[in-house]
Coordinates of C-alpha atoms in Angstrom, one line a residue:
Chain C
G267 CA -3.4 -8.9 -22.7
A268 CA -6.0 -10.1 -19.9
V269 CA -5.6 -12.6 -17.7
V270 CA -8.7 -13.5 -16.3
S271 CA -11.8 -12.9 -18.4
Q272 CA -15.4 -12.5 -16.4
H273 CA -18.8 -12.3 -17.9
P274 CA -21.3 -11.1 -18.1
S275 CA -19.6 -7.5 -17.2
W276 CA -23.2 -6.4 -16.4
V277 CA -27.0 -8.1 -16.3
I278 CA -30.1 -6.9 -15.0
C279 CA -32.7 -9.9 -13.5
K280 CA -35.9 -9.9 -11.7
S281 CA -36.2 -10.9 -8.1
G282 CA -36.3 -14.8 -8.3
T283 CA -34.3 -15.2 -10.3
S284 CA -30.8 -17.2 -10.8
V285 CA -28.0 -15.7 -12.5
K286 CA -24.6 -17.4 -13.3
I287 CA -21.3 -15.9 -13.3
E288 CA -18.2 -17.0 -15.0
C289 CA -14.5 -16.7 -14.7
R290 CA -12.3 -17.9 -17.1
S291 CA -8.4 -18.4 -16.4
L292 CA -6.7 -17.4 -19.6
D293 CA -3.1 -18.0 -19.7
F294 CA -2.7 -20.3 -16.9
Q295 CA -4.3 -23.1 -15.0
A296 CA -5.3 -21.8 -11.9
T297 CA -6.7 -24.3 -9.2
T298 CA -7.8 -21.9 -7.1
M299 CA -10.4 -18.5 -7.6
F300 CA -11.3 -16.3 -5.3
W301 CA -14.9 -14.5 -5.3
Y302 CA -15.3 -11.2 -4.2
R303 CA -18.2 -9.1 -4.1
Q304 CA -18.1 -4.9 -4.0
F305 CA -21.4 -2.6 -2.8
P306 CA -20.8 0.5 -4.1
K307 CA -18.0 2.8 -2.5
Q308 CA -17.3 0.2 -0.4
S309 CA -14.6 -2.2 -0.4
L310 CA -14.4 -6.0 -2.1
M311 CA -15.1 -8.1 0.2
L312 CA -14.0 -11.9 0.2
M313 CA -16.9 -14.0 -0.2
A314 CA -16.1 -17.8 -1.1
T315 CA -12.4 -19.6 -2.0
S316 CA -13.4 -21.8 -5.2
N317 CA -11.0 -24.9 -5.3
E318 CA -11.0 -26.8 -8.7
G319 CA -12.5 -30.5 -8.4
S320 CA -13.6 -29.6 -4.7
K321 CA -15.8 -27.9 -2.6
A322 CA -16.0 -24.3 -2.3
T323 CA -14.9 -22.6 1.3
Y324 CA -17.4 -19.6 2.1
E325 CA -16.4 -17.0 4.4
Q326 CA -18.8 -16.5 7.7
G327 CA -22.0 -15.2 6.8
V328 CA -22.0 -15.5 3.3
E329 CA -25.0 -18.3 2.1
K330 CA -23.9 -20.8 0.5
D331 CA -26.5 -22.7 -1.2
K332 CA -27.6 -18.6 -2.1
F333 CA -23.8 -18.0 -3.9
L334 CA -23.1 -21.4 -5.6
I335 CA -19.8 -21.8 -6.6
N336 CA -18.5 -24.9 -9.1
H337 CA -14.7 -25.0 -10.3
A338 CA -15.2 -27.8 -12.3
S339 CA -11.7 -27.1 -14.3
L340 CA -8.5 -25.6 -14.1
T341 CA -9.3 -22.6 -15.8
L342 CA -13.3 -22.1 -15.0
S343 CA -14.8 -21.0 -12.0
T344 CA -18.8 -20.1 -12.1
L345 CA -21.1 -18.4 -9.6
T346 CA -24.4 -18.6 -9.8
V347 CA -26.8 -15.7 -7.3
T348 CA -29.9 -18.1 -6.9
S349 CA -33.4 -16.8 -6.4
A350 CA -31.5 -13.6 -6.9
H351 CA -33.3 -10.6 -4.3
P352 CA -32.6 -6.7 -4.2
E353 CA -30.1 -6.7 -2.0
D354 CA -27.9 -9.2 -4.0
S355 CA -27.5 -6.4 -6.3
S356 CA -23.9 -5.3 -6.7
F357 CA -20.5 -5.7 -8.3
Y358 CA -19.2 -9.2 -8.1
I359 CA -15.5 -9.5 -9.2
C360 CA -13.4 -13.2 -9.2
S361 CA -9.9 -13.4 -9.1
V362 CA -7.1 -16.3 -9.7
K363 CA -3.7 -16.6 -8.3
R364 CA -0.8 -17.4 -10.1
E365 CA 1.0 -20.1 -8.6
A366 CA 4.7 -19.1 -10.3
L367 CA 3.9 -15.4 -8.6
I368 CA 3.3 -16.1 -4.8
G369 CA 0.4 -14.1 -4.0
E370 CA -0.6 -11.5 -6.8
L371 CA -3.9 -12.1 -7.9
F372 CA -5.4 -11.3 -11.2
F373 CA -9.2 -9.8 -11.2
G374 CA -11.9 -10.3 -14.0
E375 CA -13.0 -6.9 -15.6
G376 CA -16.4 -7.9 -12.8
S377 CA -19.9 -8.2 -13.3
R378 CA -22.4 -5.6 -12.0
L379 CA -25.4 -7.3 -11.0
T380 CA -28.4 -4.6 -10.4
V381 CA -31.8 -6.9 -9.1
L382 CA -35.1 -5.2 -9.7
Chain N
G198 CA -8.9 -14.2 10.6
E199 CA -6.8 -10.9 9.2
N200 CA -8.3 -7.5 9.7
V201 CA -6.8 -5.1 7.6
E202 CA -7.6 -1.3 8.9
Q203 CA -6.9 1.8 6.9
H204 CA -6.9 5.4 6.5
P205 CA -7.3 7.7 5.5
S206 CA -11.1 6.9 3.6
T207 CA -10.6 10.7 1.6
L208 CA -7.4 12.3 0.9
S209 CA -8.0 15.4 -1.1
V210 CA -4.5 16.7 -2.5
Q211 CA -3.2 20.0 -4.9
E212 CA -0.9 18.4 -7.9
G213 CA 2.6 18.3 -6.8
D214 CA 1.3 16.9 -3.6
S215 CA 2.5 14.1 -1.9
A216 CA 0.4 11.6 -1.0
V217 CA 0.3 8.9 1.7
I218 CA -2.4 6.2 2.7
K219 CA -1.8 4.0 5.5
C220 CA -2.9 0.8 6.7
T221 CA -2.4 -1.5 9.4
Y222 CA -2.6 -5.7 9.7
S223 CA -3.5 -8.0 12.6
D224 CA -2.1 -11.3 11.6
S225 CA 1.1 -11.2 12.0
A226 CA 1.8 -14.7 9.5
S227 CA 0.3 -12.1 6.8
N228 CA 3.8 -11.6 4.3
Y229 CA 2.2 -10.0 1.3
F230 CA 0.7 -6.7 0.9
P231 CA 0.5 -5.4 -2.2
W232 CA -2.0 -1.7 -3.1
Y233 CA -4.5 -1.4 -5.5
K234 CA -5.7 1.4 -7.5
Q235 CA -9.3 0.7 -8.6
E236 CA -11.4 3.3 -10.9
L237 CA -15.0 3.7 -11.0
G238 CA -16.4 0.6 -12.8
K239 CA -13.4 -1.2 -12.9
R240 CA -11.5 -3.9 -12.2
P241 CA -9.1 -3.2 -9.4
Q242 CA -5.2 -3.1 -10.4
L243 CA -1.5 -3.8 -8.9
I244 CA 0.1 -1.2 -8.6
I245 CA 2.8 -1.7 -6.3
D246 CA 3.8 -4.7 -3.3
I247 CA 5.9 -5.5 -0.9
R248 CA 6.8 -8.5 1.1
S249 CA 7.7 -8.9 4.5
N250 CA 11.2 -10.0 4.1
V251 CA 12.1 -6.3 2.5
G252 CA 11.3 -2.4 4.2
E253 CA 10.9 -0.4 1.4
K254 CA 9.9 -0.3 -2.2
K255 CA 9.8 2.0 -4.6
D256 CA 8.5 2.5 -8.3
Q257 CA 9.1 5.8 -9.8
R258 CA 6.5 7.9 -8.0
I259 CA 4.9 5.1 -6.0
A260 CA 6.9 3.9 -3.1
V261 CA 5.7 1.3 -0.2
T262 CA 7.0 1.1 3.4
L263 CA 6.4 -2.3 5.9
N264 CA 7.1 -2.2 9.6
K265 CA 6.8 -5.6 10.3
T266 CA 6.6 -4.9 13.7
A267 CA 4.3 -2.3 14.2
K268 CA 2.3 -4.2 11.2
H269 CA 2.1 -1.3 9.5
F270 CA 2.7 -0.4 5.8
S271 CA 1.9 2.6 4.1
L272 CA 2.0 3.7 0.2
H273 CA 3.7 7.0 -0.9
I274 CA 2.7 8.9 -4.0
T275 CA 4.9 11.9 -5.2
E276 CA 4.0 14.1 -7.6
T277 CA 0.6 13.4 -7.9
Q278 CA -1.1 14.1 -10.7
P279 CA -5.0 14.2 -11.7
E280 CA -4.6 11.0 -13.3
D281 CA -3.9 9.1 -9.7
S282 CA -7.5 10.2 -8.6
A283 CA -9.2 6.7 -8.1
V284 CA -9.9 4.3 -5.0
Y285 CA -6.5 3.1 -3.5
F286 CA -6.9 -0.5 -1.6
C287 CA -4.3 -2.2 0.5
A288 CA -4.6 -5.4 1.5
A289 CA -2.5 -8.2 3.2
S290 CA -2.6 -11.9 2.4
N291 CA -0.4 -15.1 3.4
P292 CA 0.2 -16.6 -0.4
Q293 CA 2.3 -19.9 1.1
A294 CA -1.0 -20.2 3.7
G295 CA -3.0 -19.9 0.7
T296 CA -5.2 -17.4 2.3
A297 CA -7.2 -14.9 0.3
L298 CA -6.0 -11.3 0.1
I299 CA -8.4 -9.4 2.2
F300 CA -8.8 -5.7 1.4
G301 CA -8.9 -2.4 3.7
K302 CA -11.4 0.3 3.0
G303 CA -10.4 2.2 0.4
T304 CA -8.8 6.0 0.0
T305 CA -10.4 7.9 -2.1
L306 CA -7.5 9.9 -3.7
S307 CA -9.0 13.0 -5.7
V308 CA -6.0 15.2 -6.9
S309 CA -6.8 18.6 -8.2
S310 CA -4.8 21.0 -11.3

C-alpha cells in the first residue's frame, strides 16, 4: 500500500491565489521530507528539504517566500504556493526518506498544479 | 553540490533487445545510486539501487553497474518488453550526510513490438 500520501492530486487556480499541498507519511515518522518540482518532460528538481520542527532548507533559486513549507509534525509537511502565477504550473512531488532504509525515498502521488 | 548527467535522453529499441542508460555524478561523497521508472502522470517508482560498496547488482532483467573511480553508473535492461516503455531517472545522494536525491534529466525508453 501507499507509504506517502499527497493531496490534492490536481488543482486548478486563478493567478494570484494561494494553493496548499499536503504530504503525509502513512507508515512511519519522517523527520525529513523533500519537495521536488517537475515540469513537463523534465526531471525532478529539488526545491527544498523540509525538517520537522525547524525551518525548511531551500535550494538555490527557489523563493522561500513564494513556496512556504511547514513541517509541523513527524507525519505531515505542507507546501503552499503563494500568489501563484502561470509559470508556477507544474507537477509537485513530495518524498520521504525512511531512516531504516538509508537512502531510499518514497514518493507521494504528486500534485499537478495549473494556474490560469 | 552534486550534479548528475544522464544519457541518452531518448532510446528506442525493439522488443527483446537490451537497453543501456548511463549516468555520471560529480560528488565523490555520493554513495547511493537508485534508478526510478516513471510512467506518464505517475510518481517515480524505485526499480533498483546500488551502493558504493558494490560494483554490480542484478534483479531479474534489470542490472546496475557502478564504477566508483570513474563516477559512472549504468542501468541495463535485458529482453525488453513494451511495458518497459517509460521515463527512467538515475539519481545520486549521500544519505548518511542527509542529502536529498539529485536526479539526472531522464531517459525516455520506447520499446516497440
